[in-house]
C-alpha positions as protocol buffer text, in pm:
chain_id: "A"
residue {
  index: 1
  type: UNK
  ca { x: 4665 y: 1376 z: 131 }
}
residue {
  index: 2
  type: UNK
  ca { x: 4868 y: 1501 z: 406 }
}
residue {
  index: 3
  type: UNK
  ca { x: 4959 y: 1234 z: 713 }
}
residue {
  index: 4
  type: UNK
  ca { x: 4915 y: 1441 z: 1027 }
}
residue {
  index: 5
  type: UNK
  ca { x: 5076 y: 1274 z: 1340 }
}
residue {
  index: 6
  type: UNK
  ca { x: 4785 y: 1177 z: 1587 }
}
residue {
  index: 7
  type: UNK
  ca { x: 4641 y: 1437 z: 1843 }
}
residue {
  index: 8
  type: UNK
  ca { x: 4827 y: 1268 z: 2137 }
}
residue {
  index: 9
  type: UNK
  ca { x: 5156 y: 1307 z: 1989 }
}
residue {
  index: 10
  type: UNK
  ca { x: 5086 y: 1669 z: 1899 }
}
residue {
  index: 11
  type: UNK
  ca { x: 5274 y: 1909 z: 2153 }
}
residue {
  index: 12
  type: UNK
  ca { x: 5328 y: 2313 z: 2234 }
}
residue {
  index: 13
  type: UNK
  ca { x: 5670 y: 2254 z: 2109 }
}
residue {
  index: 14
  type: UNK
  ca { x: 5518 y: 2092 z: 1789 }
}
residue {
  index: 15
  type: UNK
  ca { x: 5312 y: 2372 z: 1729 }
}
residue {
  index: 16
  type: UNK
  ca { x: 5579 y: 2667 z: 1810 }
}
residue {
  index: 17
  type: UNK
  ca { x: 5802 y: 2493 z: 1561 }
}
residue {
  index: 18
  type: UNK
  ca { x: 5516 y: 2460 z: 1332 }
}
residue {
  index: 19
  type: UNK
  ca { x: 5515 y: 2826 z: 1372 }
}
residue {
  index: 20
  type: UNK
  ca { x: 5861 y: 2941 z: 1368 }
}
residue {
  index: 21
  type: UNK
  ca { x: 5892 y: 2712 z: 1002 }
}
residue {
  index: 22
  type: UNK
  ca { x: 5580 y: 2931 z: 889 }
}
residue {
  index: 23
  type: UNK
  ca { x: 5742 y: 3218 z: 955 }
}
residue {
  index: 24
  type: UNK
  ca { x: 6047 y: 3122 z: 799 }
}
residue {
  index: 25
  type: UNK
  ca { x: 5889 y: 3002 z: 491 }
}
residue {
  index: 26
  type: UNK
  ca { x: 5741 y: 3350 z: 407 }
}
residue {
  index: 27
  type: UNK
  ca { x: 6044 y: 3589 z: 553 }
}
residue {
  index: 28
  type: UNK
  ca { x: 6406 y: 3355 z: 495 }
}
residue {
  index: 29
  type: UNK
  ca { x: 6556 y: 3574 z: 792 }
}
residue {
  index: 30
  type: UNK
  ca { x: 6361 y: 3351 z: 1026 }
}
residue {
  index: 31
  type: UNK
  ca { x: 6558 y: 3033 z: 913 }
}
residue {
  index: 32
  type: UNK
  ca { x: 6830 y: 3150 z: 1187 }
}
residue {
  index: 33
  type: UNK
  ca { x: 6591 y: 3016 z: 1463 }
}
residue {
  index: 34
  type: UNK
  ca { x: 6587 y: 2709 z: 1296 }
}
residue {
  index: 35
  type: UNK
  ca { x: 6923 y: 2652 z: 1293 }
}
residue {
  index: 36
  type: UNK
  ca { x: 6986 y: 2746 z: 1664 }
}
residue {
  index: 37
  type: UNK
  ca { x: 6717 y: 2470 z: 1770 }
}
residue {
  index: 38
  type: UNK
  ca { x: 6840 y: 2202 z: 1517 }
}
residue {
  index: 39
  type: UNK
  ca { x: 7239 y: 2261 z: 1436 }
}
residue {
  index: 40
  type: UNK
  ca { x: 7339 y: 1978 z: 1715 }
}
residue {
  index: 41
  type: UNK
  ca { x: 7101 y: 1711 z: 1609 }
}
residue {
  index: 42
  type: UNK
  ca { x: 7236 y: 1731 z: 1230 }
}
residue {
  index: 43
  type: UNK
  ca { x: 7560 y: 1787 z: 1344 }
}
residue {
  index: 44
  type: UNK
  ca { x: 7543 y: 1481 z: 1586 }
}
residue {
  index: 45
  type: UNK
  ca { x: 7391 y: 1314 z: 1344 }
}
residue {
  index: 46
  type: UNK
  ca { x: 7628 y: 1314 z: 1025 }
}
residue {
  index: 47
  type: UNK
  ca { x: 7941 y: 1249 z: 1287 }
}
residue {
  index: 48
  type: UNK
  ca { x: 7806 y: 929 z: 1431 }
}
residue {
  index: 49
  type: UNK
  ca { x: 7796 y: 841 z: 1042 }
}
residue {
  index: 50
  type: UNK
  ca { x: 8139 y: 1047 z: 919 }
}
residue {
  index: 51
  type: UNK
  ca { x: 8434 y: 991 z: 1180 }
}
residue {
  index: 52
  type: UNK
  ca { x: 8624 y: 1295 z: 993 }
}
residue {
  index: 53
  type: UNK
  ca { x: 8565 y: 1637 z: 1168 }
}
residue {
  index: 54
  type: UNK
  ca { x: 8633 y: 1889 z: 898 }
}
residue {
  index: 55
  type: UNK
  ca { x: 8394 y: 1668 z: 682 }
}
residue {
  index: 56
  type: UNK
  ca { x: 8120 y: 1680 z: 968 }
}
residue {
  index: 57
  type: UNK
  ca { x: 8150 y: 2014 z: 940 }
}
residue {
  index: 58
  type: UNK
  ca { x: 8105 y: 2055 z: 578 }
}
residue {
  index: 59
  type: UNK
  ca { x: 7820 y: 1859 z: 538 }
}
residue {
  index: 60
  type: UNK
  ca { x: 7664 y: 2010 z: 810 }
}
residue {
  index: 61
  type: UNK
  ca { x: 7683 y: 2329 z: 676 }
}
residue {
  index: 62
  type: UNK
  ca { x: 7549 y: 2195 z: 359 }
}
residue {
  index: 63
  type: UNK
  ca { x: 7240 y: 2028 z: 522 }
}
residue {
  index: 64
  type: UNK
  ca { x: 7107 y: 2407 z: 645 }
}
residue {
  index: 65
  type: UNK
  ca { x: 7234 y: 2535 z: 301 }
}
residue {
  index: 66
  type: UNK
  ca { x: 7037 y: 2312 z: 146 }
}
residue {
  index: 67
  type: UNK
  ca { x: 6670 y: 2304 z: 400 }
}
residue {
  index: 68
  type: UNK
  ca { x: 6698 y: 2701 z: 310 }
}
residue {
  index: 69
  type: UNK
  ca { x: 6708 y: 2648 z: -28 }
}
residue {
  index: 70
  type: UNK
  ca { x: 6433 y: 2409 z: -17 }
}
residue {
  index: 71
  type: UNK
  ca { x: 6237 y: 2546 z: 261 }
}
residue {
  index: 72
  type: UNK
  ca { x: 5879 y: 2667 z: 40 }
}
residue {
  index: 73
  type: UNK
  ca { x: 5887 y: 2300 z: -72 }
}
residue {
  index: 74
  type: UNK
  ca { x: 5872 y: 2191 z: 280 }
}
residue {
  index: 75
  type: UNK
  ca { x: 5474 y: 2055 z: 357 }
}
residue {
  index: 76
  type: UNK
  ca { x: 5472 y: 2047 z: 720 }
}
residue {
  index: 77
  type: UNK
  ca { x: 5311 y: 1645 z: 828 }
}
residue {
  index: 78
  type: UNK
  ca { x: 5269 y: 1690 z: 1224 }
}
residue {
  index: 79
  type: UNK
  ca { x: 5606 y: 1568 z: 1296 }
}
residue {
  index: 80
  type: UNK
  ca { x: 5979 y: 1746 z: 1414 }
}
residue {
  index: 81
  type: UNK
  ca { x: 6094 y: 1993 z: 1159 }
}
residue {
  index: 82
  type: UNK
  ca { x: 6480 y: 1778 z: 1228 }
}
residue {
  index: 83
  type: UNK
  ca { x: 6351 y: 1466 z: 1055 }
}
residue {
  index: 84
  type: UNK
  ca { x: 6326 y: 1676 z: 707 }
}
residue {
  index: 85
  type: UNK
  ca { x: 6668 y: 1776 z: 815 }
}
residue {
  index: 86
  type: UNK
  ca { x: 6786 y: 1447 z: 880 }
}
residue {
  index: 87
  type: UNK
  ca { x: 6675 y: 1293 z: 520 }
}
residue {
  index: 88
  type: UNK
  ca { x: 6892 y: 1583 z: 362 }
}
residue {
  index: 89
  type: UNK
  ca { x: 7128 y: 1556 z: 583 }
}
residue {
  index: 90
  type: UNK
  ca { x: 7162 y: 1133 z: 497 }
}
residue {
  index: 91
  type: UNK
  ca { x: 7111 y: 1154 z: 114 }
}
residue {
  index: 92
  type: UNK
  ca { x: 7434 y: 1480 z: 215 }
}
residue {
  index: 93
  type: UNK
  ca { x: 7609 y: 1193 z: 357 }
}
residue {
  index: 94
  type: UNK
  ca { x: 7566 y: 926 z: 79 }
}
residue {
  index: 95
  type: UNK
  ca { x: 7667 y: 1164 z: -219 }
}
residue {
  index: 96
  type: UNK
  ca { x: 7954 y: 1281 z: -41 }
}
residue {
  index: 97
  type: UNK
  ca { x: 8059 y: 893 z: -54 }
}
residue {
  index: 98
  type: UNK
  ca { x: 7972 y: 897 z: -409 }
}
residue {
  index: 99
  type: UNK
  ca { x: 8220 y: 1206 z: -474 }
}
residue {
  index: 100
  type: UNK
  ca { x: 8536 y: 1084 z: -284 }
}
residue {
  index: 101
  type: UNK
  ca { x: 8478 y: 739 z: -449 }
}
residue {
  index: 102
  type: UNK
  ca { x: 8385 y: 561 z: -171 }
}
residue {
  index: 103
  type: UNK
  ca { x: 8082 y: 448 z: 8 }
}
residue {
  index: 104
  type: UNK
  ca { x: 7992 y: 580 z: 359 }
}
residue {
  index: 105
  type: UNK
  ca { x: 7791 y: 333 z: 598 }
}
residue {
  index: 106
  type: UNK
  ca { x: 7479 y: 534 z: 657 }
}
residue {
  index: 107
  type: UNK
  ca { x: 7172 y: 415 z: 873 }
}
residue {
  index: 108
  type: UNK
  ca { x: 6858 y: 554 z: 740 }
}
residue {
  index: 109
  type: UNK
  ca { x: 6709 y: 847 z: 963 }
}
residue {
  index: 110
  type: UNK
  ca { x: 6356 y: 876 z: 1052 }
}
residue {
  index: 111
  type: UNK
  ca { x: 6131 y: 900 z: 756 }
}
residue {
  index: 112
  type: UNK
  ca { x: 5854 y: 1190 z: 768 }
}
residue {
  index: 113
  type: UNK
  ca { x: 5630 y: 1004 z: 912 }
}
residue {
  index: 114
  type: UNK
  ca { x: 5381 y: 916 z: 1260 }
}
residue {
  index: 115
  type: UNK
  ca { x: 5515 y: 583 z: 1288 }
}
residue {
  index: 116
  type: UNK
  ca { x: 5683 y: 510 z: 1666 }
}
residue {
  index: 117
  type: UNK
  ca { x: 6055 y: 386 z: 1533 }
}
residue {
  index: 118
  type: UNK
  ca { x: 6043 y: 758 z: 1416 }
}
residue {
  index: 119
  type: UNK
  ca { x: 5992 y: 919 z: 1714 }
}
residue {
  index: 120
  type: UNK
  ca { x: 6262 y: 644 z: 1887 }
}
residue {
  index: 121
  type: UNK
  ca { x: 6549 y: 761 z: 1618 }
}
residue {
  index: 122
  type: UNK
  ca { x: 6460 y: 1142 z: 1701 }
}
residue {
  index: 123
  type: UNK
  ca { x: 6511 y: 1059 z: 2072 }
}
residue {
  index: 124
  type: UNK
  ca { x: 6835 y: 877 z: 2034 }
}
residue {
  index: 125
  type: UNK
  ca { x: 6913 y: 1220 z: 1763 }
}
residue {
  index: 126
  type: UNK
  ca { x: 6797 y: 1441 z: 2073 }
}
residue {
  index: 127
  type: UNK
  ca { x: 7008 y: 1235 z: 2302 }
}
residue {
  index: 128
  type: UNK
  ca { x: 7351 y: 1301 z: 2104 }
}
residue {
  index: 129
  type: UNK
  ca { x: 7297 y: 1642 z: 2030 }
}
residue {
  index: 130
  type: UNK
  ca { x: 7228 y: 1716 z: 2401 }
}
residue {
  index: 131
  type: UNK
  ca { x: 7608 y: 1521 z: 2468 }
}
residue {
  index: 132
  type: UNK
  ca { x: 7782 y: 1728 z: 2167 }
}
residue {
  index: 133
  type: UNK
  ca { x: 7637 y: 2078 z: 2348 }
}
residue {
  index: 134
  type: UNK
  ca { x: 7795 y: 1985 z: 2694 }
}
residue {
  index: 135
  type: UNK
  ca { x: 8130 y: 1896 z: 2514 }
}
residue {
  index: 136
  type: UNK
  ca { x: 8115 y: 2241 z: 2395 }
}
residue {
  index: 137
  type: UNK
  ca { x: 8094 y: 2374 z: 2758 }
}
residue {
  index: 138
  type: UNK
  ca { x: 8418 y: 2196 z: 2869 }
}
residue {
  index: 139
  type: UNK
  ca { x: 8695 y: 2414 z: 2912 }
}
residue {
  index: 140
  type: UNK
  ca { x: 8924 y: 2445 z: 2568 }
}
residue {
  index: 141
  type: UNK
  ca { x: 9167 y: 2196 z: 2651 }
}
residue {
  index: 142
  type: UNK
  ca { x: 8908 y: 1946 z: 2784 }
}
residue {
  index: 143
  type: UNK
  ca { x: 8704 y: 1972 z: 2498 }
}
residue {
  index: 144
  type: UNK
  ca { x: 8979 y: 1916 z: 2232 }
}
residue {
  index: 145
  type: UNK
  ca { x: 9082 y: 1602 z: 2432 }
}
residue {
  index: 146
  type: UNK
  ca { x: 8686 y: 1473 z: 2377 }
}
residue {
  index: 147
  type: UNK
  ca { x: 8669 y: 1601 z: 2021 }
}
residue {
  index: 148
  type: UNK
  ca { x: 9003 y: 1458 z: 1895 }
}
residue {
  index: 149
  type: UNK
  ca { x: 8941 y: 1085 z: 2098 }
}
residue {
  index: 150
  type: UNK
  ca { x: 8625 y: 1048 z: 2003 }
}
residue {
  index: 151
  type: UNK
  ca { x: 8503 y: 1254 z: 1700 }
}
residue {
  index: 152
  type: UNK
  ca { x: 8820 y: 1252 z: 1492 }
}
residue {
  index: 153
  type: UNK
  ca { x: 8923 y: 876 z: 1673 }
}
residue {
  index: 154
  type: UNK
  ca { x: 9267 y: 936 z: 1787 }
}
residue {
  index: 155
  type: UNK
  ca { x: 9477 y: 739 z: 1984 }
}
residue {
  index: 156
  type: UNK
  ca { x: 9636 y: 921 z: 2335 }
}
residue {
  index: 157
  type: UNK
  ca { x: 9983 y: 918 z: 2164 }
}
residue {
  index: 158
  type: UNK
  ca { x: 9867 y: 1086 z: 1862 }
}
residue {
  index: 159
  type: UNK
  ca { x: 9654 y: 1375 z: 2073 }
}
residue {
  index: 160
  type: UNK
  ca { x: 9979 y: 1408 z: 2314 }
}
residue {
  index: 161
  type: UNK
  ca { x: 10195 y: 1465 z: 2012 }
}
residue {
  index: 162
  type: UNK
  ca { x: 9916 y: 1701 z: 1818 }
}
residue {
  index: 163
  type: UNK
  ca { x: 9878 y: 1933 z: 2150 }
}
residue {
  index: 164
  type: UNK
  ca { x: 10260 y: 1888 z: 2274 }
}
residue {
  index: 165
  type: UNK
  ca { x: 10160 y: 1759 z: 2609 }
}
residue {
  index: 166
  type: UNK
  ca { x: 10257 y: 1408 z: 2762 }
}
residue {
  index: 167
  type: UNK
  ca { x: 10036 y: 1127 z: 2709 }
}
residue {
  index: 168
  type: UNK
  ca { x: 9973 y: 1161 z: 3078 }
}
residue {
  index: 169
  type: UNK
  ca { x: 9854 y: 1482 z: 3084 }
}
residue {
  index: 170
  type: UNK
  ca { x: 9572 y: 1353 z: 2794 }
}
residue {
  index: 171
  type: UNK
  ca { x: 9516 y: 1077 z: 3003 }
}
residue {
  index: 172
  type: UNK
  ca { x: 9402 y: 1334 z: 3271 }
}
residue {
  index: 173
  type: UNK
  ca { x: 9244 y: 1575 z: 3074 }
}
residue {
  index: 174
  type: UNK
  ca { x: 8980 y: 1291 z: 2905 }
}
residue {
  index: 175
  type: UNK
  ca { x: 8944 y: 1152 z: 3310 }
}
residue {
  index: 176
  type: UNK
  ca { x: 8820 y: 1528 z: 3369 }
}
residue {
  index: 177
  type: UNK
  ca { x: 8604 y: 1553 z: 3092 }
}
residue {
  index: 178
  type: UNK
  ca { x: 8451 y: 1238 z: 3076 }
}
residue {
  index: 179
  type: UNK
  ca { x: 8385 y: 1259 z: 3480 }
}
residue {
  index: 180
  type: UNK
  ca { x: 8199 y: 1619 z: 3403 }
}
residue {
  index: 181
  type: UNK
  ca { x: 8039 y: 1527 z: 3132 }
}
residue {
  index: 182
  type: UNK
  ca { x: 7911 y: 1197 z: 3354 }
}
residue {
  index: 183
  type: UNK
  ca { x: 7795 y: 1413 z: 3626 }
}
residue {
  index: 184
  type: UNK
  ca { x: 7608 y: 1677 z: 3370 }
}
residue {
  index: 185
  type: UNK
  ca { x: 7415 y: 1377 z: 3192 }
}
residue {
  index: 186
  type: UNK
  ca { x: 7307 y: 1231 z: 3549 }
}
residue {
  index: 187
  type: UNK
  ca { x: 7220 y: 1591 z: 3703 }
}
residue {
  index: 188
  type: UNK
  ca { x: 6964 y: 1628 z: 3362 }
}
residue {
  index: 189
  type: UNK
  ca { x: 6778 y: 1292 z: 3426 }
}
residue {
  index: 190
  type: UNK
  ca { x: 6472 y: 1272 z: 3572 }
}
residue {
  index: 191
  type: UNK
  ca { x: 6472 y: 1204 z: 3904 }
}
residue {
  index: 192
  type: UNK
  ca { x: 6279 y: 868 z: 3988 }
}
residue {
  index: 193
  type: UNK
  ca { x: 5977 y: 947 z: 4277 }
}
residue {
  index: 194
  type: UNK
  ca { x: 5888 y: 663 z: 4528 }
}
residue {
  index: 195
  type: UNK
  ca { x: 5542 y: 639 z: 4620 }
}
residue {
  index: 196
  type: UNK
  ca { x: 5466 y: 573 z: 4978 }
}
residue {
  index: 197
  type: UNK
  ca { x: 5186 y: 355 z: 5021 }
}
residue {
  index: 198
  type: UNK
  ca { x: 5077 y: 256 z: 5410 }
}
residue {
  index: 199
  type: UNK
  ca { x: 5005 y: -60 z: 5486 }
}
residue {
  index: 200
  type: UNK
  ca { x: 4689 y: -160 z: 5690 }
}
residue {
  index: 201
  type: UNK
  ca { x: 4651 y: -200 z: 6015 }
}
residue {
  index: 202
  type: UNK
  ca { x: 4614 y: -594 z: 5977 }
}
residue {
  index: 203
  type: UNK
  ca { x: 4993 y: -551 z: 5796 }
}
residue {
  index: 204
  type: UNK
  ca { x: 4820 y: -730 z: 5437 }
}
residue {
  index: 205
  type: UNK
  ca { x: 4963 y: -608 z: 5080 }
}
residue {
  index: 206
  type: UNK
  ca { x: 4774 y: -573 z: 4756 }
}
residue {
  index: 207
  type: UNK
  ca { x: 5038 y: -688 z: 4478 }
}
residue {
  index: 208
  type: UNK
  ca { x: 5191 y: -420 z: 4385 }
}
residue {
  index: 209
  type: UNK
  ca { x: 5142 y: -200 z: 4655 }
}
residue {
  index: 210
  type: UNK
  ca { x: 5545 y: -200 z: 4740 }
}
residue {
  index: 211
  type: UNK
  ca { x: 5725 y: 96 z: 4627 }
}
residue {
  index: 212
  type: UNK
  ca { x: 5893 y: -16 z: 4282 }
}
């Protein structure tokens, strides 16, 4: 029997992607818009696990390799289309430590499933991916800064040496980025609303009736 997530949690997005994996299912061209939607969740995924770039990479590749290959198999369960892609994406991850001889610390990913800890992990996914696609915005030498500090873990000394500018000039160029990047991630919250409430004419308020 198939576990469908709840009607509450069901979504238009839900059912477009339920749509565009459909249509992917029966004509393999239609895997591309798959990809698009999903490549910085899997991406941001695997590199919070794998602090080695060209490795990300790799296995990220080999995650959408793999979902094609597998894709008919796929029994769609009323839940995002990324969790399948994160369970590939983690057993990727733990054979890869299995290969180099050497075991990778890797927290298990959502399972396909209606449970709420699901949908939290696939928020905190979300959350990352939307981060990695405003690094890639930041102008080239900004965005090596970010990717070689944080993704590959190097210290200012080693960046300065790799891109033959003073560790001063690094120093700067992470300040910039990071203060963007800040102001990016603030500008695409939700703004908070204040409701006005007015008070009687006898000046008494309800509990609760302050603006929070």
């Amino acid at each position: 029997m198939v576990v469908r997530a709840p009607a509450s949690r069901r979504s238009p997005e839900q059912a477009e992607e339920r749509l565009l994996v459909e249509a992917a299912q029966k004509d393999p061209s239609r895997f591309a818009e798959l990809y698009e939607i999903n490549f910085e969740r899997v991406y941001a995924f695997v590199a919070r696990r794998v602090s080695d770039r060209p490795a990300t990479e790799d296995l990220t590749s080999e995650v959408f390799h793999k979902a094609l290959a597998n894709l008919r198999r796929f029994e769609w369960r009323g839940v995002p289309f990324v969790a399948w892609l994160l369970r590939i994406a983690a057993n990727a991850i733990a054979d890869r430590g299995q290969t180099v001889g050497r075991e990778l610390a890797v927290e298990d990913p959502p399972e396909l499933s209606a449970d709420a800890s699901a949908l939290v992990d696939l928020e905190e996914v979300e959350r990352r991916a939307r981060v990695f696609r405003l690094v890639g915005e930041l102008p080239e030498d900004q965005r090596r800064v970010i990717a070689m500090r944080f993704a590959e873990e190097k210290s200012i000394r080693e960046i300065a040496e790799g891109l033959g500018r003073t560790q001063g000039a690094v120093k700067q160029l992470q300040f910039r980025a990071l203060q963007t990047l800040r102001a990016k991630i603030e500008s695409g919250k939700p703004k908070r609303t204040r409701s006005h409430t007015k008070a009687s004419t006898k000046g008494n308020t309800k509990p609760g009736g302050k603006d929070a």
